[in-house]
Short mmCIF file of C-alpha atoms in Angstrom, two decimals:
data_model
loop_
_atom_site.label_atom_id
_atom_site.label_comp_id
_atom_site.label_asym_id
_atom_site.label_seq_id
_atom_site.Cartn_x
_atom_site.Cartn_y
_atom_site.Cartn_z
CA UNK A 1 -26.96 13.66 -0.61
CA UNK A 2 -29.41 11.00 -1.82
CA UNK A 3 -31.10 10.49 -5.21
CA UNK A 4 -34.51 11.05 -3.62
CA UNK A 5 -33.50 14.69 -3.10
CA UNK A 6 -33.37 15.31 -6.85
CA UNK A 7 -36.16 17.37 -8.36
CA UNK A 8 -37.62 16.48 -11.77
CA UNK A 9 -36.30 19.76 -13.24
CA UNK A 10 -32.68 18.79 -12.44
CA UNK A 11 -32.42 16.27 -15.28
CA UNK A 12 -34.00 15.35 -18.59
CA UNK A 13 -36.60 12.55 -18.61
CA UNK A 14 -34.33 10.37 -20.80
CA UNK A 15 -32.00 9.97 -17.78
CA UNK A 16 -34.76 8.44 -15.64
CA UNK A 17 -33.68 4.82 -16.35
CA UNK A 18 -30.27 5.61 -14.90
CA UNK A 19 -31.77 7.16 -11.80
CA UNK A 20 -34.12 4.18 -11.49
CA UNK A 21 -30.98 1.97 -11.40
CA UNK A 22 -30.01 3.54 -8.03
CA UNK A 23 -30.94 2.42 -4.56
CA UNK A 24 -32.84 5.20 -2.78
CA UNK A 25 -30.69 5.22 0.36
CA UNK A 26 -27.26 5.68 -1.28
CA UNK A 27 -25.08 8.69 -0.63
CA UNK A 28 -23.63 10.28 -3.78
CA UNK A 29 -20.03 10.55 -2.64
CA UNK A 30 -19.93 7.14 -0.99
CA UNK A 31 -21.56 5.44 -3.96
CA UNK A 32 -19.14 6.95 -6.47
CA UNK A 33 -16.45 4.91 -4.70
CA UNK A 34 -18.48 1.82 -3.76
CA UNK A 35 -19.98 1.36 -7.22
CA UNK A 36 -16.55 1.46 -8.84
CA UNK A 37 -15.28 -1.41 -6.71
CA UNK A 38 -18.49 -3.41 -7.12
CA UNK A 39 -18.28 -3.00 -10.89
CA UNK A 40 -14.62 -3.97 -11.13
CA UNK A 41 -15.22 -7.06 -8.98
CA UNK A 42 -18.25 -8.01 -11.06
CA UNK A 43 -16.37 -7.62 -14.35
CA UNK A 44 -13.37 -9.55 -13.09
CA UNK A 45 -15.69 -12.49 -12.31
CA UNK A 46 -17.04 -12.66 -15.90
CA UNK A 47 -15.70 -15.66 -17.81
CA UNK A 48 -13.03 -14.58 -20.33
CA UNK A 49 -14.90 -16.08 -23.29
CA UNK A 50 -17.78 -13.62 -22.72
CA UNK A 51 -15.86 -10.39 -23.32
CA UNK A 52 -16.12 -10.63 -27.12
CA UNK A 53 -19.71 -11.93 -27.09
CA UNK A 54 -22.57 -10.00 -28.69
CA UNK A 55 -26.07 -11.09 -27.78
CA UNK A 56 -27.38 -9.83 -31.15
CA UNK A 57 -25.96 -8.46 -34.38
CA UNK A 58 -24.97 -4.83 -34.01
CA UNK A 59 -24.83 -4.93 -30.20
CA UNK A 60 -21.69 -4.00 -28.33
CA UNK A 61 -19.36 -6.49 -26.66
CA UNK A 62 -18.65 -6.23 -22.92
CA UNK A 63 -15.29 -4.63 -23.65
CA UNK A 64 -17.00 -2.08 -25.88
CA UNK A 65 -19.53 -1.31 -23.14
CA UNK A 66 -16.73 -0.81 -20.61
CA UNK A 67 -15.16 1.69 -23.02
CA UNK A 68 -18.56 3.35 -23.45
CA UNK A 69 -18.93 3.71 -19.66
CA UNK A 70 -15.47 5.33 -19.52
CA UNK A 71 -16.27 7.75 -22.35
CA UNK A 72 -19.69 8.65 -20.94
CA UNK A 73 -18.26 9.35 -17.49
CA UNK A 74 -15.66 11.68 -19.00
CA UNK A 75 -18.41 13.58 -20.83
CA UNK A 76 -20.63 13.79 -17.75
CA UNK A 77 -17.77 14.86 -15.47
CA UNK A 78 -16.87 17.64 -17.89
CA UNK A 79 -20.46 18.83 -17.77
CA UNK A 80 -20.38 18.86 -13.95
CA UNK A 81 -17.16 20.85 -14.03
CA UNK A 82 -18.59 23.44 -16.42
CA UNK A 83 -21.84 23.78 -14.47
CA UNK A 84 -20.08 24.05 -11.11
CA UNK A 85 -17.95 26.89 -12.44
CA UNK A 86 -21.05 28.87 -13.49
CA UNK A 87 -20.34 28.40 -17.19
CA UNK A 88 -23.68 29.08 -18.85
CA UNK A 89 -22.54 28.02 -22.31
CA UNK A 90 -25.00 25.45 -23.66
CA UNK A 91 -23.17 22.15 -24.11
CA UNK A 92 -24.07 19.93 -27.04
CA UNK A 93 -25.07 16.32 -26.61
CA UNK A 94 -22.63 13.65 -27.55
CA UNK A 95 -23.21 10.86 -30.02
CA UNK A 96 -22.39 7.65 -28.15
CA UNK A 97 -22.63 5.66 -31.38
CA UNK A 98 -20.11 7.90 -33.14
CA UNK A 99 -17.77 7.48 -30.18
CA UNK A 100 -18.33 3.70 -30.33
CA UNK A 101 -17.74 3.50 -34.08
CA UNK A 102 -14.39 5.19 -33.54
CA UNK A 103 -13.17 3.32 -30.48
CA UNK A 104 -14.87 -0.10 -30.47
CA UNK A 105 -12.36 -1.85 -32.73
CA UNK A 106 -9.63 -0.63 -30.38
CA UNK A 107 -11.60 -1.54 -27.22
CA UNK A 108 -11.92 -5.15 -28.33
CA UNK A 109 -8.13 -5.41 -28.82
CA UNK A 110 -7.35 -3.98 -25.36
CA UNK A 111 -6.53 -6.14 -22.38
CA UNK A 112 -9.28 -6.23 -19.79
CA UNK A 113 -6.76 -5.10 -17.17
CA UNK A 114 -6.07 -1.92 -19.15
CA UNK A 115 -9.78 -1.13 -19.55
CA UNK A 116 -10.36 -1.61 -15.83
CA UNK A 117 -7.34 0.55 -14.96
CA UNK A 118 -8.72 3.32 -17.16
CA UNK A 119 -12.20 2.93 -15.67
CA UNK A 120 -10.67 3.25 -12.20
CA UNK A 121 -8.55 6.27 -13.17
CA UNK A 122 -11.53 8.08 -14.66
CA UNK A 123 -13.67 7.36 -11.61
CA UNK A 124 -10.97 8.52 -9.22
CA UNK A 125 -10.72 11.73 -11.23
CA UNK A 126 -14.51 12.11 -10.99
CA UNK A 127 -14.39 11.52 -7.23
CA UNK A 128 -11.66 14.15 -6.80
CA UNK A 129 -13.70 16.63 -8.84
CA UNK A 130 -16.89 15.98 -6.88
CA UNK A 131 -15.02 16.23 -3.57
CA UNK A 132 -13.95 19.74 -4.62
CA UNK A 133 -17.56 20.91 -4.94
CA UNK A 134 -19.24 22.92 -2.21
CA UNK A 135 -22.84 22.30 -1.15
CA UNK A 136 -23.84 25.22 -3.39
CA UNK A 137 -21.90 23.81 -6.34
CA UNK A 138 -24.00 20.61 -6.30
CA UNK A 139 -27.13 22.70 -6.83
CA UNK A 140 -25.78 24.66 -9.79
CA UNK A 141 -27.22 23.90 -13.18
CA UNK A 142 -26.33 24.15 -16.83
CA UNK A 143 -27.65 23.12 -20.21
CA UNK A 144 -26.49 19.97 -21.98
CA UNK A 145 -28.29 18.24 -24.84
CA UNK A 146 -30.74 21.14 -24.79
CA UNK A 147 -31.86 20.23 -21.28
CA UNK A 148 -31.12 21.70 -17.88
CA UNK A 149 -29.35 19.49 -15.35
CA UNK A 150 -27.76 19.99 -11.96
CA UNK A 151 -24.29 19.02 -10.87
CA UNK A 152 -25.69 16.58 -8.31
CA UNK A 153 -27.93 14.98 -10.94
CA UNK A 154 -24.83 14.46 -13.11
CA UNK A 155 -23.17 12.54 -10.26
CA UNK A 156 -26.15 10.26 -9.78
CA UNK A 157 -26.48 9.75 -13.53
CA UNK A 158 -22.83 8.62 -13.71
CA UNK A 159 -23.50 5.94 -11.09
CA UNK A 160 -26.88 4.97 -12.54
CA UNK A 161 -25.46 4.69 -16.04
CA UNK A 162 -22.83 2.27 -14.81
CA UNK A 163 -25.43 0.29 -12.82
CA UNK A 164 -27.68 0.16 -15.89
CA UNK A 165 -24.95 -1.50 -17.93
CA UNK A 166 -24.12 -3.97 -15.15
CA UNK A 167 -27.78 -5.00 -15.20
CA UNK A 168 -27.62 -5.47 -18.99
CA UNK A 169 -24.49 -7.62 -18.57
CA UNK A 170 -26.39 -9.88 -16.16
CA UNK A 171 -29.54 -10.06 -18.29
CA UNK A 172 -28.13 -10.41 -21.79
CA UNK A 173 -24.49 -11.43 -21.67
CA UNK A 174 -24.15 -13.98 -18.87
#
């Protein structure tokens, strides 16, 4: 399954930057694994003095962004689970800034190794979940943040969200 197979009605327009952060020829299941290892390798190569750096006042540190990626993936995976199980309950959005306000002081005190272990654990859980889906499950939809989205779109958004932040690291932090 490739991102070019997604239809515009499978995701809200505000997710387009994440989908634009994907290569067209990737396969969803393969890229869930590949992108994790690429990201961990990239992060491990960042100089240690950069992890507490903010490129502007009020912006998150690299450690805070890693925690944000972890939290967002958990939220998105939960959505995929609910949609795949035909749960038609509308799911609310989540306030990433509220999450950050709560966890960022803790994220900055964590060891990088612990953040990367959690990132890996969450992604492996996501991979296991997505491997359990049938072809029909990937096409199922639900409502989150007042917008319809498909299970397969959620998977691509997870990868694209991570890629988006890796691009920001390169452009603004390094």
